[in-house]
Coordinates of C-alpha atoms in Angstrom, one line a residue:
M7 CA 26.8 3.6 -8.6
H8 CA 24.5 1.2 -7.9
T9 CA 24.7 0.5 -4.2
V10 CA 25.6 -3.0 -3.0
L11 CA 23.6 -4.2 0.7
L12 CA 25.0 -8.0 1.6
F13 CA 22.4 -8.7 4.5
K14 CA 23.8 -11.5 7.1
G15 CA 21.7 -14.9 6.9
G16 CA 21.0 -14.0 3.6
F17 CA 23.0 -13.8 0.1
R18 CA 26.2 -13.7 1.8
Q19 CA 28.5 -14.1 -0.9
P20 CA 30.2 -11.5 -2.5
L21 CA 28.7 -10.5 -5.9
E22 CA 32.0 -11.2 -8.3
C23 CA 31.9 -15.0 -6.0
P24 CA 30.8 -17.3 -9.6
G25 CA 28.8 -19.4 -7.1
I26 CA 25.2 -17.2 -7.4
E27 CA 24.1 -16.6 -11.1
K28 CA 24.0 -13.1 -12.5
S29 CA 20.4 -12.8 -12.7
K30 CA 20.2 -13.6 -8.6
R31 CA 22.6 -11.1 -7.8
I32 CA 20.4 -8.3 -9.3
I33 CA 17.5 -9.1 -8.2
M34 CA 19.6 -8.9 -5.0
N35 CA 20.7 -5.7 -5.2
E36 CA 17.9 -4.5 -6.8
Y37 CA 15.6 -6.0 -3.6
L38 CA 18.2 -4.6 -0.7
E39 CA 18.8 -1.2 -2.4
R40 CA 14.7 -0.4 -2.5
E41 CA 14.6 -1.7 1.2
L42 CA 16.9 1.1 1.7
I43 CA 14.6 3.6 -0.4
K44 CA 11.7 3.1 1.6
L45 CA 13.4 3.3 4.7
E46 CA 14.5 7.0 3.5
D47 CA 10.6 7.3 2.7
M48 CA 9.6 6.7 5.9
I49 CA 11.9 8.8 7.6
G50 CA 10.3 11.7 5.1
F51 CA 7.0 10.5 5.9
Y52 CA 7.3 11.1 9.3
T53 CA 8.6 14.4 9.5
S54 CA 6.1 15.5 6.5
R55 CA 3.3 14.7 8.6
I56 CA 4.6 16.3 11.7
I57 CA 5.1 20.0 9.2
S58 CA 1.8 18.9 7.1
Y59 CA 4.3 19.6 3.9
P60 CA 5.3 16.4 1.6
L61 CA 9.4 16.1 1.7
V62 CA 8.9 13.5 -0.3
P63 CA 7.3 11.7 -2.8
P64 CA 3.9 9.7 -2.0
E65 CA 4.5 5.5 -1.4
H66 CA 1.9 5.1 -4.0
V67 CA -0.8 6.3 -6.2
Y68 CA -4.9 4.8 -6.4
F69 CA -6.3 5.4 -9.6
S70 CA -10.2 4.4 -10.0
L71 CA -10.3 4.5 -13.7
T72 CA -13.7 4.0 -13.2
N73 CA -16.6 3.7 -10.4
R74 CA -19.1 1.2 -12.9
C75 CA -18.5 -2.2 -11.5
C76 CA -20.1 -6.0 -12.2
L77 CA -21.2 -7.2 -8.9
R78 CA -22.8 -6.0 -5.7
C79 CA -20.5 -6.8 -3.1
V80 CA -22.3 -6.3 0.4
M81 CA -19.6 -4.0 2.1
C82 CA -20.1 -1.2 -0.9
D83 CA -21.1 1.7 -1.5
I84 CA -19.6 2.3 -4.8
P85 CA -22.8 1.2 -7.4
K86 CA -24.9 2.9 -5.3
S87 CA -23.3 6.2 -6.8
P88 CA -21.9 4.8 -9.7
G89 CA -21.6 8.4 -11.7
R90 CA -21.9 8.2 -15.1
Q91 CA -19.4 6.6 -17.7
E92 CA -19.3 9.6 -19.5
D93 CA -18.1 11.9 -16.9
E94 CA -14.7 9.1 -16.8
L95 CA -11.1 10.5 -18.4
T96 CA -10.2 9.8 -21.0
T97 CA -7.2 7.4 -22.0
E98 CA -5.4 10.8 -23.7
E99 CA -7.1 12.0 -20.3
A100 CA -5.6 9.3 -17.9
K101 CA -2.1 9.4 -19.8
K102 CA -1.8 12.9 -18.9
I103 CA -2.3 12.4 -15.5
I104 CA -0.2 9.7 -15.6
L105 CA 3.1 11.8 -16.9
Q106 CA 2.2 13.5 -14.2
I107 CA 2.7 10.8 -11.2
K108 CA 6.2 9.6 -13.3
E109 CA 7.1 13.8 -12.9
L110 CA 6.2 13.6 -8.7
G111 CA 8.6 10.7 -8.5
V112 CA 6.2 8.3 -7.1
R113 CA 7.4 4.5 -7.8
H114 CA 3.9 2.6 -7.3
L115 CA 0.8 3.3 -8.9
I116 CA -2.5 0.8 -8.5
L117 CA -4.9 1.1 -10.8
S118 CA -8.4 0.9 -9.4
G119 CA -12.3 1.1 -9.2
G120 CA -14.8 -0.4 -9.6
E121 CA -13.7 -2.8 -12.0
P122 CA -11.2 -1.6 -14.3
L123 CA -11.7 -4.5 -16.0
L124 CA -14.2 -3.0 -17.1
R125 CA -11.8 -0.4 -18.7
E126 CA -11.1 -1.4 -22.3
D127 CA -8.1 1.1 -22.4
L128 CA -6.1 -0.8 -19.1
T129 CA -3.8 -2.7 -20.9
E130 CA -2.9 0.1 -22.7
L131 CA -2.7 2.5 -19.8
I132 CA -0.8 -0.1 -17.9
R133 CA 2.0 -0.8 -20.9
F134 CA 2.2 3.0 -21.4
S135 CA 2.3 3.2 -17.2
R136 CA 5.4 1.4 -17.1
A137 CA 6.9 2.9 -20.4
S138 CA 6.3 6.2 -19.0
G139 CA 9.1 5.0 -16.2
I140 CA 6.8 4.0 -13.3
P141 CA 8.9 0.9 -11.4
W142 CA 6.0 -0.9 -10.5
V143 CA 1.8 -1.1 -12.0
D144 CA -0.9 -3.2 -9.7
I145 CA -4.6 -3.6 -10.2
I146 CA -7.3 -4.1 -7.9
T147 CA -9.6 -6.0 -9.5
N148 CA -12.3 -9.1 -8.6
G149 CA -10.7 -11.3 -11.7
I150 CA -14.2 -12.0 -12.5
L151 CA -13.9 -10.7 -16.9
C152 CA -10.1 -11.7 -16.9
N153 CA -10.7 -15.1 -20.0
D154 CA -8.2 -16.6 -21.9
D155 CA -7.0 -12.8 -24.0
L156 CA -7.1 -10.6 -21.4
A157 CA -5.2 -12.9 -19.4
Q158 CA -2.2 -13.1 -21.6
K159 CA -2.9 -8.7 -22.8
L160 CA -1.9 -8.5 -18.8
I161 CA 1.5 -9.4 -18.8
N162 CA 2.4 -8.5 -22.0
A163 CA 1.4 -5.2 -21.0
G164 CA 4.4 -5.3 -18.4
L165 CA 2.1 -5.5 -14.8
N166 CA 3.5 -6.4 -11.8
H167 CA 1.5 -7.4 -9.9
I168 CA -2.7 -8.1 -9.7
T169 CA -4.5 -8.3 -6.8
I170 CA -8.0 -10.1 -6.6
S171 CA -10.6 -9.6 -4.2
L172 CA -12.0 -12.9 -2.1
D173 CA -14.0 -12.8 0.5
G174 CA -14.3 -16.2 1.6
I175 CA -13.6 -19.8 -0.7
S176 CA -16.9 -20.7 -2.1
G177 CA -19.9 -20.4 -1.2
V178 CA -18.8 -17.8 1.5
N179 CA -17.4 -15.8 -0.9
D180 CA -20.1 -15.9 -3.0
A181 CA -23.1 -14.3 -0.1
I182 CA -20.7 -11.6 -0.3
R183 CA -20.0 -10.6 -3.7
G184 CA -22.6 -12.6 -5.8
E185 CA -23.5 -16.0 -7.0
G186 CA -20.3 -17.3 -9.1
S187 CA -18.4 -14.6 -8.8
F188 CA -16.0 -17.6 -6.0
E189 CA -15.6 -19.6 -9.9
K190 CA -15.0 -16.5 -12.0
S191 CA -12.3 -15.6 -9.4
V192 CA -10.8 -18.4 -9.1
N193 CA -10.3 -18.6 -12.8
A194 CA -8.5 -15.6 -13.3
I195 CA -6.0 -17.0 -11.1
D196 CA -5.7 -20.0 -12.8
K197 CA -5.2 -18.7 -16.0
L198 CA -3.1 -16.1 -15.1
N199 CA -0.7 -18.6 -13.4
Y200 CA -0.9 -20.9 -16.6
Y201 CA 0.4 -18.4 -19.2
K202 CA 2.8 -17.1 -17.0
E203 CA 3.9 -20.3 -16.8
K204 CA 3.9 -21.0 -20.6
M205 CA 5.8 -17.8 -21.2
E206 CA 8.1 -18.6 -18.9
V207 CA 7.5 -15.3 -17.0
T208 CA 7.1 -14.3 -13.1
S209 CA 5.0 -11.6 -13.4
P210 CA 2.5 -10.2 -12.6
S211 CA 2.8 -11.1 -9.2
I212 CA -0.8 -12.8 -7.9
G213 CA -2.2 -11.2 -4.2
I214 CA -5.7 -12.2 -2.6
N215 CA -7.8 -9.4 -1.0
F216 CA -9.9 -10.6 1.8
T217 CA -12.0 -8.0 3.7
I218 CA -13.4 -9.2 7.7
M219 CA -17.1 -9.0 8.5
N220 CA -18.9 -11.0 10.4
K221 CA -19.9 -13.2 7.7
N222 CA -15.9 -14.7 6.7
I223 CA -14.4 -14.6 10.1
N224 CA -14.3 -18.6 9.7
D225 CA -12.4 -18.6 6.4
M226 CA -9.6 -15.8 7.7
L227 CA -7.1 -19.1 7.8
K228 CA -8.3 -21.0 4.7
I229 CA -7.7 -18.1 2.4
V230 CA -4.3 -17.8 3.3
E231 CA -4.4 -21.8 3.1
F232 CA -5.4 -21.3 -0.2
A233 CA -3.9 -18.7 -1.6
K234 CA -0.7 -21.2 -1.2
S235 CA -1.9 -23.4 -2.6
K236 CA -2.7 -21.8 -5.9
K237 CA 0.6 -20.5 -6.1
C238 CA -0.3 -16.9 -4.8
N239 CA 2.0 -14.3 -3.5
T240 CA 0.4 -12.3 -1.0
V241 CA -2.5 -11.7 1.3
V242 CA -4.3 -8.7 2.0
L243 CA -6.6 -9.1 5.1
Q244 CA -8.1 -5.7 6.4
P245 CA -11.3 -5.2 8.2
V246 CA -14.4 -3.9 6.8
L247 CA -15.2 -0.3 6.8
M248 CA -18.6 1.2 7.9
S249 CA -18.8 3.1 4.5
N250 CA -16.1 3.2 1.4
V251 CA -17.9 6.2 0.3
S252 CA -18.9 8.3 3.3
M253 CA -16.0 7.3 5.2
Y254 CA -16.4 10.2 7.5
E255 CA -19.1 7.8 8.3
R256 CA -18.2 6.0 12.1
K257 CA -21.4 4.2 12.5
K258 CA -20.9 0.2 12.5
N259 CA -23.0 -1.7 10.0
A260 CA -24.8 -4.9 9.8
L261 CA -21.6 -6.6 8.9
W262 CA -20.2 -6.4 12.3
P263 CA -19.3 -8.9 13.8
S264 CA -21.0 -9.6 16.7
V265 CA -19.6 -9.9 20.7
K266 CA -20.1 -13.5 20.3
E267 CA -18.7 -13.6 17.5
M268 CA -15.4 -12.0 19.0
P269 CA -13.4 -14.4 20.1
L270 CA -13.3 -16.8 17.1
L271 CA -12.0 -13.3 15.4
E272 CA -9.4 -13.4 18.0
E273 CA -8.3 -16.8 17.8
N274 CA -7.5 -16.4 13.9
I275 CA -5.5 -13.5 14.5
C276 CA -3.8 -14.8 16.7
K277 CA -3.2 -17.5 13.9
L278 CA -2.5 -15.5 11.1
V279 CA 0.0 -13.4 13.1
K280 CA 1.6 -16.7 14.6
M281 CA 1.9 -17.9 10.7
K282 CA 3.1 -14.6 9.4
E283 CA 6.2 -14.8 12.2
E284 CA 6.7 -18.5 11.1
T285 CA 7.0 -17.5 7.8
N286 CA 9.2 -14.7 8.2
G287 CA 6.0 -11.9 6.4
I288 CA 6.3 -14.0 3.1
L289 CA 3.1 -14.3 2.3
I290 CA 0.7 -12.8 4.6
Y291 CA 1.3 -8.9 3.1
T292 CA -0.3 -7.1 6.8
D293 CA 1.1 -5.7 8.7
S294 CA 1.5 -8.0 12.4
A295 CA 0.8 -4.6 13.9
I296 CA -2.6 -3.2 12.0
L297 CA -3.6 -7.7 12.9
K298 CA -3.3 -7.2 16.0
A299 CA -5.4 -3.9 16.0
I300 CA -8.2 -5.2 14.5
P301 CA -9.7 -7.0 16.9
G302 CA -10.3 -3.4 19.0
Y303 CA -10.9 -2.0 16.0
F304 CA -13.9 -3.6 15.9
R305 CA -15.3 -3.1 20.0
G306 CA -14.6 0.7 18.6
K307 CA -10.9 1.5 20.2
K308 CA -8.4 3.2 19.0
P309 CA -5.0 1.6 18.2
G310 CA -2.2 2.3 20.3
R311 CA -0.7 5.9 20.4
R312 CA 2.7 4.7 18.1
F313 CA -0.2 4.6 15.1
K314 CA -0.3 7.6 13.3
C315 CA -2.8 8.3 10.4
Y316 CA -0.5 8.6 6.9
E317 CA -3.6 10.2 4.4
G318 CA -2.0 12.8 2.2
I319 CA 0.8 12.0 2.7
K320 CA 1.8 8.9 2.4
R321 CA -0.4 8.4 -0.8
I322 CA -2.4 10.2 -3.9
V323 CA -5.8 8.5 -4.6
I324 CA -7.3 9.8 -8.1
T325 CA -10.8 9.3 -8.4
C326 CA -12.3 8.1 -11.8
D327 CA -13.6 11.9 -13.3
G328 CA -9.4 13.6 -12.2
K329 CA -10.4 14.7 -8.3
L330 CA -7.6 14.2 -5.7
W331 CA -9.9 12.6 -3.6
S332 CA -9.3 12.3 0.4
C333 CA -10.8 10.8 4.0
K334 CA -11.0 14.0 4.4
G335 CA -12.4 15.5 1.8
I336 CA -11.8 17.1 -1.9
Y337 CA -8.5 19.3 -2.5
G338 CA -8.3 20.0 -6.4
D339 CA -9.5 19.1 -9.8
L340 CA -6.8 17.3 -12.6
R341 CA -9.1 18.2 -15.3
K342 CA -7.9 22.0 -14.1
D343 CA -4.5 22.1 -12.0
S344 CA -1.3 20.2 -12.7
L345 CA -0.8 17.1 -9.7
K346 CA 2.0 18.7 -8.8
K347 CA 0.3 22.3 -7.6
V348 CA -2.6 20.4 -6.3
W349 CA -0.5 18.4 -3.9
F350 CA 1.4 21.0 -3.0
S351 CA -1.1 23.9 -2.6
E352 CA -2.2 25.4 -0.1
E353 CA -5.7 22.8 0.1
A354 CA -3.7 19.8 0.3
Q355 CA -1.9 21.1 3.8
K356 CA -5.0 22.1 5.0
I357 CA -6.1 18.9 4.3
R358 CA -3.2 17.3 6.4
K359 CA -3.2 19.4 8.8
V360 CA -7.2 18.3 9.7
V361 CA -5.6 14.5 9.3
R362 CA -2.5 15.3 11.6
N363 CA -4.7 16.1 14.6
C364 CA -8.3 13.1 13.1
L365 CA -9.8 11.1 15.6
D366 CA -11.5 9.1 14.1
H367 CA -11.9 5.4 14.9
C368 CA -10.3 3.8 11.5
L369 CA -7.9 0.9 10.6
Q370 CA -6.9 1.5 7.0
D371 CA -3.0 0.0 6.7
C372 CA -2.6 2.0 3.6
V373 CA -2.5 5.4 5.6
Y374 CA -2.3 4.0 8.9
F375 CA -0.3 2.5 10.9
P376 CA 2.7 2.4 13.5
M377 CA 5.5 4.5 13.4
D378 CA 9.4 3.5 14.5
I379 CA 11.9 5.1 13.1
S380 CA 14.3 4.1 15.1
G381 CA 12.9 0.2 15.3
H382 CA 13.0 -0.2 11.4
V383 CA 16.6 1.6 11.6
K384 CA 18.3 -0.4 13.7
Q385 CA 16.3 -3.5 12.2
F386 CA 17.6 -2.3 9.1
L387 CA 21.6 -1.5 9.5
S388 CA 21.3 -4.9 12.2
G389 CA 21.5 -6.9 9.1
I390 CA 23.7 -5.9 6.3
E391 CA 27.6 -7.2 6.5
E392 CA 30.1 -4.4 8.4
G393 CA 32.3 -3.3 5.2
P394 CA 31.4 0.3 2.8
D395 CA 27.9 -1.1 2.0
N396 CA 26.7 -1.0 5.7
A397 CA 28.7 2.1 6.0
N398 CA 27.3 3.6 2.5
A399 CA 23.7 2.6 3.6
R400 CA 23.9 4.2 7.4
E401 CA 25.3 7.8 4.9
R402 CA 22.6 7.6 3.8
I403 CA 20.2 7.1 6.3
I404 CA 22.0 9.6 8.0
S405 CA 21.9 12.9 4.9
R406 CA 18.1 11.3 4.5
I407 CA 17.8 12.3 8.8
D408 CA 20.2 15.6 8.2
Y409 CA 17.3 17.2 5.5
C410 CA 14.1 16.3 7.6
I411 CA 16.0 18.0 10.8
N412 CA 16.5 21.1 8.3
E413 CA 13.0 21.0 7.1
L414 CA 11.6 20.5 10.8
L415 CA 13.7 23.9 11.9
K416 CA 13.0 25.8 8.5
R417 CA 9.4 25.1 8.5
V418 CA 8.1 24.3 11.9
K419 CA 7.0 27.9 13.4
P420 CA 6.6 28.6 16.8
N421 CA 3.3 29.3 17.4
F422 CA 2.9 25.9 14.6
L423 CA 2.0 23.2 16.5
G424 CA 0.6 24.9 19.5
N425 CA 4.0 24.4 21.4
F426 CA 7.2 24.9 20.5
S427 CA 8.3 22.5 23.2
Q428 CA 7.1 19.8 20.9
K429 CA 9.6 20.8 17.8
R430 CA 12.7 21.1 19.5
L431 CA 11.6 17.2 20.9
E432 CA 10.7 15.3 17.3
V433 CA 14.1 17.1 16.5
Y434 CA 15.9 16.0 19.7
K435 CA 14.8 11.9 18.4
L436 CA 16.1 12.6 15.0
N437 CA 19.8 13.7 16.5
V438 CA 19.3 10.5 19.5
L439 CA 19.2 8.7 16.2
K440 CA 21.8 10.2 14.2
K441 CA 23.8 9.2 17.5
E442 CA 22.4 5.3 17.6
I443 CA 23.9 5.2 14.5
F444 CA 26.6 6.1 14.7
L445 CA 27.5 4.6 17.6
N446 CA 26.7 1.0 16.1
G447 CA 28.3 1.9 13.3

């Protein structure tokens, strides 16, 4: 039976109440169930990192379909080594991997590149992914190839979300991504909105991805207002990488904000955090803790101790020729082995152990974030109305904690962490969380 969770201050009426239309009841039901699943996964990710072994499926898979691109963005190193088109996975090879992604239990597939719109089979792969049972399928694109025909095909294929990369307004974006790119990317947003309205559908939702660098600090707030004006659903703001190919490269590059530019950056970050809090995070998707850490990142400081990297736990990255990629190296080839075999392999274990001890300067919010398990659990449970649904949620959370404690006790050997007391500490922390759930029940 599908769990129904009723949140205080939100959908307070019972499901049988005629005042709530059936479609809204279903949306409410699915949203709250999804939030509970995310919380269960978070507890699993936390424990998985400690033991360097995945106890739950990754949150998402980034599947790069090509390294080819029609732009030459100043911060991107991919065009320097695009590879050969004939080395890319064929349609049938990609479909085989998609089925393995579904079998692994992944609920979120992100098709990327390079520029994924250059793949002639893109809409076929989107349709296949949804038909295979993957609930949420996104693409990340610059959007400049999205004409009327492709916009309709993307919608009809069942795409859930499309992220358009924009790094500024008008000339600022063009200076970073190429002359005329802003107008073409915005045309893609307009076409998608037009055909969604014409077809009377709400998907795909539309997001903007904005890479913060010295060239666009003045446009950080403008891009949020622009997104709002274009009926976009999300804005992700992330700091520029030293290199998006050789991610072990930690040397500052020419796109780093200067000392003189830092005060403006900090001011804009503060305004973004305030905007996020005032709108309950509805438009600005980037975590507030990540936003607050960005100025320090550009100054060469590592985020606080509560930030941890979950590379090799929270996500899988598959390259366009079928390799499993991480910032610490390649650890498998899906043309030779199954995804499940590689994901649970000794090579993957080695990568996770290296990541757990990594001290590199990094702030990728897809894998690097503050993991406050207790805080998230309390926040979630405090919003649920008392009653059977509240009890059901507590029971599921406690069940997940018990599972993680058992795995900790089973998998962590006395010399595994170099100090057996660390295992006892983690078990103690999870037991304390259980006790808090009981006491507040």
